[in-house]
Short mmCIF file of C-alpha atoms and ligand atoms in Angstrom, two decimals:
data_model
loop_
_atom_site.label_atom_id
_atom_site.label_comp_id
_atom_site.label_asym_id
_atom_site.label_seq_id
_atom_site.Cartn_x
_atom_site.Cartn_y
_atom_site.Cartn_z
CA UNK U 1 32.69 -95.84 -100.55
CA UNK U 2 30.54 -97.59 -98.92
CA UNK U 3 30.73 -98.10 -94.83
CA UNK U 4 33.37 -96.44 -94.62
CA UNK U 5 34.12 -94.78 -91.16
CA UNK U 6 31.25 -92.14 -91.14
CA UNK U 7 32.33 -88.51 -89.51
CA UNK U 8 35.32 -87.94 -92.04
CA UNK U 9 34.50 -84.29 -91.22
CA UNK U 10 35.22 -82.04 -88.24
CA UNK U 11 32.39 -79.61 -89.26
CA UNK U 12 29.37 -79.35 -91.21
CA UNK U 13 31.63 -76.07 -92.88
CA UNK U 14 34.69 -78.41 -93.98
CA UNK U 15 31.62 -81.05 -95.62
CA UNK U 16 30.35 -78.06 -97.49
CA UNK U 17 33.26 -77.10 -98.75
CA UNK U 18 34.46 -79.88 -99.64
CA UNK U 19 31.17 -80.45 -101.40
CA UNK U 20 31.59 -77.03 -103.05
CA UNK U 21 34.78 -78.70 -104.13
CA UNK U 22 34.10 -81.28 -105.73
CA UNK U 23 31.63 -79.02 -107.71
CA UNK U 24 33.74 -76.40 -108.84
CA UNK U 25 36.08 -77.61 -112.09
CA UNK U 26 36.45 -77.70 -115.12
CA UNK U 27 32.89 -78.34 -115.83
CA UNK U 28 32.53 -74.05 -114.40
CA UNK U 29 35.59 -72.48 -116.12
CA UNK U 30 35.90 -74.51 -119.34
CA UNK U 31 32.56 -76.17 -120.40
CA UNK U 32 30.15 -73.66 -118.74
CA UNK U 33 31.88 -70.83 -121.23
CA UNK U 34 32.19 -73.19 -124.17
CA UNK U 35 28.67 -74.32 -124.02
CA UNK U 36 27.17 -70.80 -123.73
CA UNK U 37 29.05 -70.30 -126.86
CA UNK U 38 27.39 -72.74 -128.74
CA UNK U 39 23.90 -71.64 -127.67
CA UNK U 40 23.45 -68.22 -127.99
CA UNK U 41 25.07 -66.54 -125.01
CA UNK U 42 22.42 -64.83 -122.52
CA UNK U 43 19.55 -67.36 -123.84
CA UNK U 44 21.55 -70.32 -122.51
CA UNK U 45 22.33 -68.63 -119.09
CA UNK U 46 19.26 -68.18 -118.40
CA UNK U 47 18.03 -71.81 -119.24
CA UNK U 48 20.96 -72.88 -117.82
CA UNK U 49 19.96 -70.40 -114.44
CA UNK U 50 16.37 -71.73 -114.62
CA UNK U 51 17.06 -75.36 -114.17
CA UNK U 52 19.82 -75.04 -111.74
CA UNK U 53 17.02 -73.59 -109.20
CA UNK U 54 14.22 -75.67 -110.51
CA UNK U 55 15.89 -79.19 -111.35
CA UNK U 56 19.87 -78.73 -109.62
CA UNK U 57 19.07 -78.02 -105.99
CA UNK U 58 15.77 -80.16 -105.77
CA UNK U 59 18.15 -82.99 -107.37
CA UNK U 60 20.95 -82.49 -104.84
CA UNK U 61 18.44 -81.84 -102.01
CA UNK U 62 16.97 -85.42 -102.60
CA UNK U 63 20.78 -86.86 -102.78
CA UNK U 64 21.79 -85.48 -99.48
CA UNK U 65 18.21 -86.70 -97.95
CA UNK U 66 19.35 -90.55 -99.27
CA UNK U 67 23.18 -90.06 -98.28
CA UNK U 68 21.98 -89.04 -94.99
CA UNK U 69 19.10 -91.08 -94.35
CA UNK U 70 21.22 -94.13 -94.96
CA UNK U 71 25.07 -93.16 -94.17
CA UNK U 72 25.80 -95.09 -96.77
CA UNK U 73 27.62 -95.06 -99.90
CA UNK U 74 25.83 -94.59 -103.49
CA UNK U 75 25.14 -98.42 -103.82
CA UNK U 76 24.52 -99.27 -100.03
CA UNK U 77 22.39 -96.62 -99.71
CA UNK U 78 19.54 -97.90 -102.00
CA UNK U 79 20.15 -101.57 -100.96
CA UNK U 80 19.17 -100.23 -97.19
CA UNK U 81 16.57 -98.20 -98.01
CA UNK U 82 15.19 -100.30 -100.51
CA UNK U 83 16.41 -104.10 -99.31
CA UNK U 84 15.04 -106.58 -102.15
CA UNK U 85 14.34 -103.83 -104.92
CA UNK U 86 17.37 -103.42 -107.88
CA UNK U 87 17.36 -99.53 -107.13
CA UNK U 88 21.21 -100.19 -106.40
CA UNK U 89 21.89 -100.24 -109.87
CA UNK U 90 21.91 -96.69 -109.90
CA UNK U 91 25.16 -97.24 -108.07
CA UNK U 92 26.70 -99.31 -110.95
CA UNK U 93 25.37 -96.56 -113.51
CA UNK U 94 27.58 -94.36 -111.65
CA UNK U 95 30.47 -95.90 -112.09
CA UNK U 96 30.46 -96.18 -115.75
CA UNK U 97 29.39 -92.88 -115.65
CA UNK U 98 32.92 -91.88 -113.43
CA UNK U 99 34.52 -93.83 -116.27
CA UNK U 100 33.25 -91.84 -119.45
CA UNK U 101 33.84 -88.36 -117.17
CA UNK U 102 37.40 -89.46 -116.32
CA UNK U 103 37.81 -90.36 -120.07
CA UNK U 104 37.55 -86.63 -121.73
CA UNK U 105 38.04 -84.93 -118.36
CA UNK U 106 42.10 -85.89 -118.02
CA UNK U 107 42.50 -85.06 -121.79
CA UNK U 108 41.28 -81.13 -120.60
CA UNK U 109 43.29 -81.74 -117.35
CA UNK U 110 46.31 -82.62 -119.44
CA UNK U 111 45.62 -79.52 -121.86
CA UNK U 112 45.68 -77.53 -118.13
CA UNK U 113 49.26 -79.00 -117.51
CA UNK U 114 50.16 -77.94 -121.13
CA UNK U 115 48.83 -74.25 -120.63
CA UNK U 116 51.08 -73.99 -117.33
CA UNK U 117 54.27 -74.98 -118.85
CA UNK U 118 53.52 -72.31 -121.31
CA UNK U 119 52.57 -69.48 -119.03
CA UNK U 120 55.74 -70.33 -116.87
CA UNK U 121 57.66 -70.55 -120.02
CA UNK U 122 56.28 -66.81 -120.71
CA UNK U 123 55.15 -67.88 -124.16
CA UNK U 124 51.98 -66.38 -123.96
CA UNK U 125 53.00 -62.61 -124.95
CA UNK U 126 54.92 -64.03 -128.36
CA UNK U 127 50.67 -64.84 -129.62
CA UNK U 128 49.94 -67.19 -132.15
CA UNK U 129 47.89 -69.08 -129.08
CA UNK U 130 45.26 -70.58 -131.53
CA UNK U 131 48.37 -71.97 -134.03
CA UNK U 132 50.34 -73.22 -131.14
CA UNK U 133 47.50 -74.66 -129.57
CA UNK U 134 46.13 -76.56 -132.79
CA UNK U 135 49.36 -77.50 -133.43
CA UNK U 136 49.42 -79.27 -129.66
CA UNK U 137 45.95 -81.14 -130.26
CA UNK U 138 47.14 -82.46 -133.92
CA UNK U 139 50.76 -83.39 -133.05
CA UNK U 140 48.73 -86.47 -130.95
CA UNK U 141 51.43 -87.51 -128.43
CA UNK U 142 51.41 -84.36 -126.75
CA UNK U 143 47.66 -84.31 -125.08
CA UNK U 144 48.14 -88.29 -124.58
CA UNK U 145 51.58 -87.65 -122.83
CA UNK U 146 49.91 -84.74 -120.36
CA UNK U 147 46.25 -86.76 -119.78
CA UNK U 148 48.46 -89.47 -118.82
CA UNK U 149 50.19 -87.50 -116.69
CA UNK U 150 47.30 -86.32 -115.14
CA UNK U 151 45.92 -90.05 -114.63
CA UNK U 152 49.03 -90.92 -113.14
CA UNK U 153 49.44 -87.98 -110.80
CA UNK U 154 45.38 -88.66 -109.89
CA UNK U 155 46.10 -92.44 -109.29
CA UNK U 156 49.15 -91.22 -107.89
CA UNK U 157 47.44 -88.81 -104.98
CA UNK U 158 44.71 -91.58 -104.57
CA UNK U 159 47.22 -94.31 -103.76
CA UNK U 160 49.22 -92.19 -100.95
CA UNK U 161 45.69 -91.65 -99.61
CA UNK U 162 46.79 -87.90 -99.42
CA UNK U 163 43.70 -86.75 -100.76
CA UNK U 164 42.49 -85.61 -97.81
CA UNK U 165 45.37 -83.42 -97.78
CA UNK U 166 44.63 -81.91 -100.74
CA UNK U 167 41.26 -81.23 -99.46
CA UNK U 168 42.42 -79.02 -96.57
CA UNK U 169 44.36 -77.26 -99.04
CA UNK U 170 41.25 -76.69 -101.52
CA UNK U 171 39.84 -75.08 -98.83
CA UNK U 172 42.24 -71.84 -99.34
CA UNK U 173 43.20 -72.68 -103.30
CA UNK U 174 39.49 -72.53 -104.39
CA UNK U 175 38.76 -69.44 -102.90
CA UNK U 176 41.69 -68.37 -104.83
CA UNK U 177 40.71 -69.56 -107.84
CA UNK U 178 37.64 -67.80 -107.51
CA UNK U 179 39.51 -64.42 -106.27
CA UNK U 180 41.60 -64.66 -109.79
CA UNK U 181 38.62 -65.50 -112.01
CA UNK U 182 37.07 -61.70 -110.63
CA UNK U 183 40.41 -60.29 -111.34
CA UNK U 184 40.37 -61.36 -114.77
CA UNK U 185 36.16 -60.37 -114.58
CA UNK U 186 37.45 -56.58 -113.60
CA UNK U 187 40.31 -56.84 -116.19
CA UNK U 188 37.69 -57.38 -118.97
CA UNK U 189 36.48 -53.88 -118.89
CA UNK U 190 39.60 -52.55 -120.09
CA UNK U 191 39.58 -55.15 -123.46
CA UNK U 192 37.69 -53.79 -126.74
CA UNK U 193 35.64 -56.59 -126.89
CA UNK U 194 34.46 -56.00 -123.44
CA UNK U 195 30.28 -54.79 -124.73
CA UNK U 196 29.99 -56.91 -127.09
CA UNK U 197 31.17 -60.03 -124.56
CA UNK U 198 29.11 -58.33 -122.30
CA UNK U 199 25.81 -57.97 -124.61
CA UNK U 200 26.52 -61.78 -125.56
CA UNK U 201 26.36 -63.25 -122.25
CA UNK U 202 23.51 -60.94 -120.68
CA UNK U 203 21.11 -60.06 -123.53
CA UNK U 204 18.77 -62.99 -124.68
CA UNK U 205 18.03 -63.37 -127.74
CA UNK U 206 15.36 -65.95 -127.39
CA UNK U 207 15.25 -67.00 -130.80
CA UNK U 208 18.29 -68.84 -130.14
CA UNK U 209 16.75 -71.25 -127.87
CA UNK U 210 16.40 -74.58 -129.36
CA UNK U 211 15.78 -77.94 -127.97
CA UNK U 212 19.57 -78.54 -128.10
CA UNK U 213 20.17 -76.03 -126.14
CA UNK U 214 17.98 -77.16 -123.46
CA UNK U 215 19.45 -80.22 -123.83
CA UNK U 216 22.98 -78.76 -123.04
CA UNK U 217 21.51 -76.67 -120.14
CA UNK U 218 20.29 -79.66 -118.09
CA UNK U 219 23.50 -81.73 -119.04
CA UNK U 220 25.95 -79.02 -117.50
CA UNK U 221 23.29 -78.49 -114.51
CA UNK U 222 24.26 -82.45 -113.56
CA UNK U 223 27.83 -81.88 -114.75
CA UNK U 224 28.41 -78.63 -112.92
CA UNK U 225 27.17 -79.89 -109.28
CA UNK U 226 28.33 -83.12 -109.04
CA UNK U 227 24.89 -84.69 -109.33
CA UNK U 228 23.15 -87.65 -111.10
CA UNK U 229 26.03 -90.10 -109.84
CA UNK U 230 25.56 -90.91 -106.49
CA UNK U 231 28.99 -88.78 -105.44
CA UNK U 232 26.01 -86.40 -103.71
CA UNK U 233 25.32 -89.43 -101.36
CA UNK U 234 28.29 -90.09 -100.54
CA UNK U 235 29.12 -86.83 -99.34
CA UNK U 236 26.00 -86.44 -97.37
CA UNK U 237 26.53 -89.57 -95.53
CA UNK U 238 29.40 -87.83 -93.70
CA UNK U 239 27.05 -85.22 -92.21
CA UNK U 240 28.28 -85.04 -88.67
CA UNK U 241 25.47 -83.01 -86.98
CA UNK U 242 22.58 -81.86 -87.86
CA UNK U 243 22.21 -78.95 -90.12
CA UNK U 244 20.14 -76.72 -92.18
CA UNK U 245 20.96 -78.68 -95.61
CA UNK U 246 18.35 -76.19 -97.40
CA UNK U 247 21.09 -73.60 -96.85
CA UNK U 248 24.17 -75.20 -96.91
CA UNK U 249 23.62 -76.80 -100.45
CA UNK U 250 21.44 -73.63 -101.55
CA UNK U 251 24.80 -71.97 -100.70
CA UNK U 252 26.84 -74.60 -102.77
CA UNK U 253 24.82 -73.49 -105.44
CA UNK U 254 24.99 -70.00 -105.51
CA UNK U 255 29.25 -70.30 -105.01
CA UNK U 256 28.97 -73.04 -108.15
CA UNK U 257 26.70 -70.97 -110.72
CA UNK U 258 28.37 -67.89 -109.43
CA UNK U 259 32.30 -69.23 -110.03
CA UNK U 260 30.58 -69.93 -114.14
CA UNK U 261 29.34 -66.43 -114.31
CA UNK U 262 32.14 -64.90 -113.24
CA UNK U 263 34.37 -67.03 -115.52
CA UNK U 264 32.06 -66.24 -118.49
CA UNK U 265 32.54 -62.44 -117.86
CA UNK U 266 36.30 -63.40 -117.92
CA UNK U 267 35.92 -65.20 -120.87
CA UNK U 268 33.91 -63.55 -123.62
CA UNK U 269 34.79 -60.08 -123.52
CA UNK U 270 38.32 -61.92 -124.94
CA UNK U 271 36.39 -63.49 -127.24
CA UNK U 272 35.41 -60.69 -128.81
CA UNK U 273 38.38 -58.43 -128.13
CA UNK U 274 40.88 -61.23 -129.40
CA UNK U 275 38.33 -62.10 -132.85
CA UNK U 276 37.75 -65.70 -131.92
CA UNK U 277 34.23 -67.14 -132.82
CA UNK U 278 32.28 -68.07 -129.46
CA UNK U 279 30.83 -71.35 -130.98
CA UNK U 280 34.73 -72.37 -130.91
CA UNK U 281 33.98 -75.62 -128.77
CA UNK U 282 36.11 -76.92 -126.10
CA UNK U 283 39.21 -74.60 -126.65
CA UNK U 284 37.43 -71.66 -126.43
CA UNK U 285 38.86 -70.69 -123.16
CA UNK U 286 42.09 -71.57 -123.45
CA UNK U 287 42.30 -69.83 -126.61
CA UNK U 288 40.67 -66.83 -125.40
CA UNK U 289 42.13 -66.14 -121.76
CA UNK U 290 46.01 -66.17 -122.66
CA UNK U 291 45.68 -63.57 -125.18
CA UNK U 292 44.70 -61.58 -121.85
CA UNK U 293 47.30 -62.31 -119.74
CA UNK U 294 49.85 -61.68 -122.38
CA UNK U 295 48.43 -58.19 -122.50
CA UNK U 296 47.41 -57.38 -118.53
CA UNK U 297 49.59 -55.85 -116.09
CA UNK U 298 51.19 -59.05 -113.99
CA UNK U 299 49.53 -61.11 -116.75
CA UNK U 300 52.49 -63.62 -116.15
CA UNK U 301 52.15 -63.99 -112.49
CA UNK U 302 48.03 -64.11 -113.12
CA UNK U 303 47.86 -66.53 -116.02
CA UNK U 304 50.23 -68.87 -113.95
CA UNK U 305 48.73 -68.47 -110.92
CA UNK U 306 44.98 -69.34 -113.53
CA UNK U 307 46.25 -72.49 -114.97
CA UNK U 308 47.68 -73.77 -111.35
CA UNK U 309 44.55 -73.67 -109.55
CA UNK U 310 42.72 -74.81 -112.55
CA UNK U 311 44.92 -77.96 -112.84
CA UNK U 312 44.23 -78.07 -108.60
CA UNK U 313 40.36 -77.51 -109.25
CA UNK U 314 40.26 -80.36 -112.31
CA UNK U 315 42.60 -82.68 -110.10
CA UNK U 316 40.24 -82.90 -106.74
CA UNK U 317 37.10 -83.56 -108.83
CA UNK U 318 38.94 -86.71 -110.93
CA UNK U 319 39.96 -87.55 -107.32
CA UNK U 320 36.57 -88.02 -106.11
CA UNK U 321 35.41 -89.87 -108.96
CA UNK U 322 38.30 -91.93 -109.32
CA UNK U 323 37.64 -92.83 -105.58
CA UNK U 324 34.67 -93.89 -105.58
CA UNK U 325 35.55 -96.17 -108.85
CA UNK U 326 38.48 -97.57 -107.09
CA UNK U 327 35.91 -97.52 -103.65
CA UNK U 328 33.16 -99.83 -105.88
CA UNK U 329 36.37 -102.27 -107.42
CA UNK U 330 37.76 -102.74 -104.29
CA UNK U 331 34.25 -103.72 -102.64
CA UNK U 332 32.73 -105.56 -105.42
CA UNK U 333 35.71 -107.87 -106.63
CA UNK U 334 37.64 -107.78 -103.28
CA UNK U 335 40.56 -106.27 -104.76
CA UNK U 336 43.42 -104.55 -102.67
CA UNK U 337 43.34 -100.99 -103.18
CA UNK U 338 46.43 -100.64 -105.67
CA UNK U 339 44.94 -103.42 -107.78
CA UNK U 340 41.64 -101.53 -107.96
CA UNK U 341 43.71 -97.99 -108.78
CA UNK U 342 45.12 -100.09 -111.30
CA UNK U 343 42.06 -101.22 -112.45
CA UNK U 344 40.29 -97.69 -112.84
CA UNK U 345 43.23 -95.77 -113.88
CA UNK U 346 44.62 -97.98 -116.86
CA UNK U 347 40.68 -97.85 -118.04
CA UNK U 348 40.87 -94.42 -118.03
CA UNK U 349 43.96 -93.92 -119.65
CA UNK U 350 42.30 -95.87 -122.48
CA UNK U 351 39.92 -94.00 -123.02
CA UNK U 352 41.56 -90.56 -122.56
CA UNK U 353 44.41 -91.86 -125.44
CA UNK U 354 41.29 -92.46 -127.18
CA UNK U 355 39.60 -89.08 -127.17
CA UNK U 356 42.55 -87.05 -127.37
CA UNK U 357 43.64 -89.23 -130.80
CA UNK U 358 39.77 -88.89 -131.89
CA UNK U 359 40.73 -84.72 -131.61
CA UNK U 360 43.63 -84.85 -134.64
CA UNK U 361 42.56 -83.08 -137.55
CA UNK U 362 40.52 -85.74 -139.91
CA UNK U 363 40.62 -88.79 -137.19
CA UNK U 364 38.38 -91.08 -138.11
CA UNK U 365 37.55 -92.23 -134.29
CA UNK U 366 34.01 -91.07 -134.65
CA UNK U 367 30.79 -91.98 -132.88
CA UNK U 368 27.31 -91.24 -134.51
CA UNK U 369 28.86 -88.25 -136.37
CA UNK U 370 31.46 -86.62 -133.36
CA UNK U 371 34.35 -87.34 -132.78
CA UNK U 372 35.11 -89.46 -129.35
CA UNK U 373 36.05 -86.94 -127.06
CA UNK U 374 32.70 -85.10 -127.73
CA UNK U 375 30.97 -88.07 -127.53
CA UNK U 376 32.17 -88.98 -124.20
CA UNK U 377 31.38 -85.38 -122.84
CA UNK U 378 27.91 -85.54 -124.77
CA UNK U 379 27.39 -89.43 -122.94
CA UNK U 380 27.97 -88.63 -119.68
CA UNK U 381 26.25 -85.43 -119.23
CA UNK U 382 23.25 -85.41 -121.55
CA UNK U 383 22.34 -88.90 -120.97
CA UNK U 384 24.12 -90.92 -118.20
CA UNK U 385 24.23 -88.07 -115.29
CA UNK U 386 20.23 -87.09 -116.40
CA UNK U 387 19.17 -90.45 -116.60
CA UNK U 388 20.85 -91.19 -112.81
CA UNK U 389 19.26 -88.46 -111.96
CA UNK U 390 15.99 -89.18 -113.18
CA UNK U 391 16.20 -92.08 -111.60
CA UNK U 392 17.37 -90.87 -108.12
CA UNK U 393 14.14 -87.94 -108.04
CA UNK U 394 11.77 -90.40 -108.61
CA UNK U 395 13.46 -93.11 -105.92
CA UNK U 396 13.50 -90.23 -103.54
CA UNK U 397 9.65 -89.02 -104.62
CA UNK U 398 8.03 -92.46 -104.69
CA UNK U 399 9.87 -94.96 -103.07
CA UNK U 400 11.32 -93.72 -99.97
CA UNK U 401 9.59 -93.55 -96.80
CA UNK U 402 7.90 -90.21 -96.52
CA UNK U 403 8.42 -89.31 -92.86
CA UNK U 404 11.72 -90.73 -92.71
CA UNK U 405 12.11 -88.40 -95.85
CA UNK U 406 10.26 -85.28 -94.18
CA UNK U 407 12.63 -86.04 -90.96
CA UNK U 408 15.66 -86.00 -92.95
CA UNK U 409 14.69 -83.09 -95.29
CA UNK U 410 13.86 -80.73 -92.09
CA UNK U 411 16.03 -82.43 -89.28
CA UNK U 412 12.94 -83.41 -87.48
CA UNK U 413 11.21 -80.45 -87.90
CA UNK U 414 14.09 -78.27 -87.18
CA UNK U 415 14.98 -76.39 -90.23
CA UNK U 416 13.17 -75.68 -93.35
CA UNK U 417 9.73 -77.16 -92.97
CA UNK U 418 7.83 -74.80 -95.17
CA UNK U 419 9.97 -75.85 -97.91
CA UNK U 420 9.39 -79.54 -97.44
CA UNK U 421 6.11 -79.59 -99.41
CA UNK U 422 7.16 -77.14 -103.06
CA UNK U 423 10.37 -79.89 -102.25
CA UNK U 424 8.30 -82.75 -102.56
CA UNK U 425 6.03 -81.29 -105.57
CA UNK U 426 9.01 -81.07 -107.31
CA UNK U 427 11.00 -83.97 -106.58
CA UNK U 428 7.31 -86.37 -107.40
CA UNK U 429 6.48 -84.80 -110.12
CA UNK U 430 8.25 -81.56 -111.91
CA UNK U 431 11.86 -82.78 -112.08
CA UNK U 432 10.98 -86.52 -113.34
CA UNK U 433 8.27 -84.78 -115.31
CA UNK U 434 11.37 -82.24 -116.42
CA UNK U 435 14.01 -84.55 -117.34
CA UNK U 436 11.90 -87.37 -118.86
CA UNK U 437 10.86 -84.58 -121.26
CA UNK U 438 13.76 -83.45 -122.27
CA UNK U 439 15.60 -87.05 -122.82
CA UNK U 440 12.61 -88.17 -124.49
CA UNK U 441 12.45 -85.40 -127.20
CA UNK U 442 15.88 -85.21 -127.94
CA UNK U 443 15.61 -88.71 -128.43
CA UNK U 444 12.89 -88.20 -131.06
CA UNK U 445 10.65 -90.29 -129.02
CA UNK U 446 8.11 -87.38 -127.69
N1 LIG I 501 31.39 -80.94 -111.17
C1 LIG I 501 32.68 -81.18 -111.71
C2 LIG I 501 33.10 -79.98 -112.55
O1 LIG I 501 32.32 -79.08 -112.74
C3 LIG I 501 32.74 -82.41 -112.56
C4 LIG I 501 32.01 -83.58 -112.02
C5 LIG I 501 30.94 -84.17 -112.57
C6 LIG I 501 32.25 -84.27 -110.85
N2 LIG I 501 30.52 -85.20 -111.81
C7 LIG I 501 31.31 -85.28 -110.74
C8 LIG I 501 33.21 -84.11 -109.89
C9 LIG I 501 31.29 -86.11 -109.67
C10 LIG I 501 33.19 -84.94 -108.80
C11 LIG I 501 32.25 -85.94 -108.69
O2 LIG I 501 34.20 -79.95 -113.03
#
């Protein structure tokens, strides 16, 4: 990723989507819902609100300034702006990082593909959802056979270098996606359960608010936007002109957190309506949604139509972290670019067999008390995305040069500049401040 031809994009519009992109997956539509589950509803959103504004657009803010400062990728970038220092290694955290996503990620992907073969099959409207669906996870070969697919098909798109393809097409299916998601948002007034969903995702209830769930909240903040591995730079150092970045990536934001409000509204009004418990876990929403299309009008066409652009939505995010795996194997060890796909995707395919094994009823494949899958999710958000993070606010706070920073930040004093010093405050000292905190006493350590 790194020095590669810089201007991949005709307009600062086709960056920012593609940005918005490589935001918008799973992480919205499946974790975002499952999470909020787990923690009490409305007191997680609003944590989970809180430090998007206060900790997620500071934190992408100072990975566009590096990205652009340098136009360079997430390892080059530090060894320019930093020559002699090991900041770089921040680089090499993110591709481990890319690993332990891929590794859970493609199991979900696969249980995407699974879902669509159903819906086209019509076998939604017969129910039984949460039988058929347990019976999937524990028959074992199933999930491994579909996040296999889904590794293949990833390697498969990254190989014909038609990504970029798929990128132009995102640009249409996205909006889509997001067009269906407020369908099935509108549908949810007509379901029983729509109040009580309602009163669960809106209504606090502060009491529920533990350090886990903080915990959780900052994890999917990283996991949600893309940020905390270096894919942020990377982007950024494609910026063609100059731009208001304030705005564009404020927008980014607001289209991210919006697309996981608008899927929990989807999603927890079934809950309720179809008796499942929201601290379900990871199949909560694809338990809960296809009792709804087997009951709305068109449900068939609208559930299909769901788990396509879902599978679409999951497949350009493992793109862009596969690439810049396959980007950092090709550089580092001089490998050709199939080797390095090779490489990246048989890894990956190890560890999805892994965690969708570690998911059968009474494996044993268990790590510090949960089972692998969870502890892959649980590794890369909670600790390997903050800790990235962590270390990429205070790079950008302490260590870079401050005018080239201010000049980046505001264009040269173009855009922005009253925002340049609450950026800084919280960039030197809130978000490090933030994060450290919240690592530290989950850890036990504070
Ligand atoms: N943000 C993506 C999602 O919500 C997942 C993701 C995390 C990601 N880190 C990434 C995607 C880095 C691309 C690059 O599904």
């Amino acid at each position: 990723m790194n020095d590669t031809p810089r201007g991949a994009f005709k307009s600062n519009f086709g960056l920012m989507m593609a940005v918005a992109g490589s935001a918008v997956g799973l992480g919205n539509i499946w974790r975002f819902p499952f999470l909020a589950g787990q923690n009490g509803g409305a007191a997680f959103l609003l944590l989970y609100l809180g430090l998007v504004l206060l900790v997620g657009l500071p934190m992408i803010l100072s990975e566009f300034v590096i990205g652009r400062a340098s136009r360079r990728g997430a390892v080059g970038s530090f060894k320019l702006l930093s020559p002699g220092t090991r900041w770089y290694g921040i680089g090499y955290l993110a591709v481990i990082t890319g690993f332990v996503i891929l590794g859970f990620y493609s199991v979900v992907a696969g249980w995407t593909i699974r879902f669509l073969v159903e819906a086209a099959s019509n076998n939604f409207v017969d129910g039984g959802i949460t039988e058929s669906f347990d019976g999937f996870v524990n028959s074992a070969w199933q999930p491994i056979l579909y996040s296999l697919l889904f590794v293949g098909a990833t390697a498969a798109i990254v190989a014909g270098g038609v990504e970029k393809g798929i990128e132009k097409y995102s640009k249409i299916l996205m909006p889509m996606l997001l067009v269906t998601l407020v369908l099935l948002a509108i549908n949810s007034v007509t379901l029983s359960g729509f109040s009580q969903g309602m009163e669960f995702l809106f209504k606090p209830d502060f009491s529920k608010i533990t350090m886990n769930s903080v915990f959780d909240a900052i994890g999917q903040v990283f996991f949600t936007l893309s940020i905390g591995m270096g894919v942020m730079i990377t982007y950024s150092s494609y910026v063609v002109k100059d731009e208001n970045m304030v705005r564009s990536k404020g927008i980014v934001t607001v289209i991210d957190t919006s697309v996981a409000i608008v899927s929990g509204i989807a999603v927890f009004p079934a809950v309720f309506t179809y008796g499942l418990a929201p601290t379900q876990g990871p199949s909560l929403v694809f338990l809960a949604l296809p009792n709804v299309f087997a009951q709305m009008p068109g449900g068939y066409f609208v559930g299909l139509l769901f788990f396509v652009l879902l599978l679409i939505a999951a497949l350009t995010s493992a793109i862009s972290i596969t690439e810049m795996v396959v980007a950092y194997f090709m550089e580092e060890f001089k490998l050709s670019r199939i080797k390095a796909i090779l490489a990246t995707s048989g890894g990956v395919m190890i560890l999805a067999t892994v965690s969708a094994l570690s998911q059968v009823e009474g494996s044993s494949i268990r790590i510090f008390g949960i089972n692998f899958f969870d502890f892959l999710d649980m590794l890369s958000a909670n600790y390997l995305l903050t800790i990235g993070g962590l270390l990429t606010v205070i790079f950008t706070g302490w260590v870079l040069d401050k005018k080239l920073l201010y000049n980046t930040f505001t264009s040269g004093g173009r855009y922005a500049v009253w925002l340049f010093k609450p950026f800084m405050f919280m960039i030197k000292f809130f978000c490090p401040f933030a994060i450290a905190m919240i690592i530290l006493s989950k850890l036990g350590i504070f």
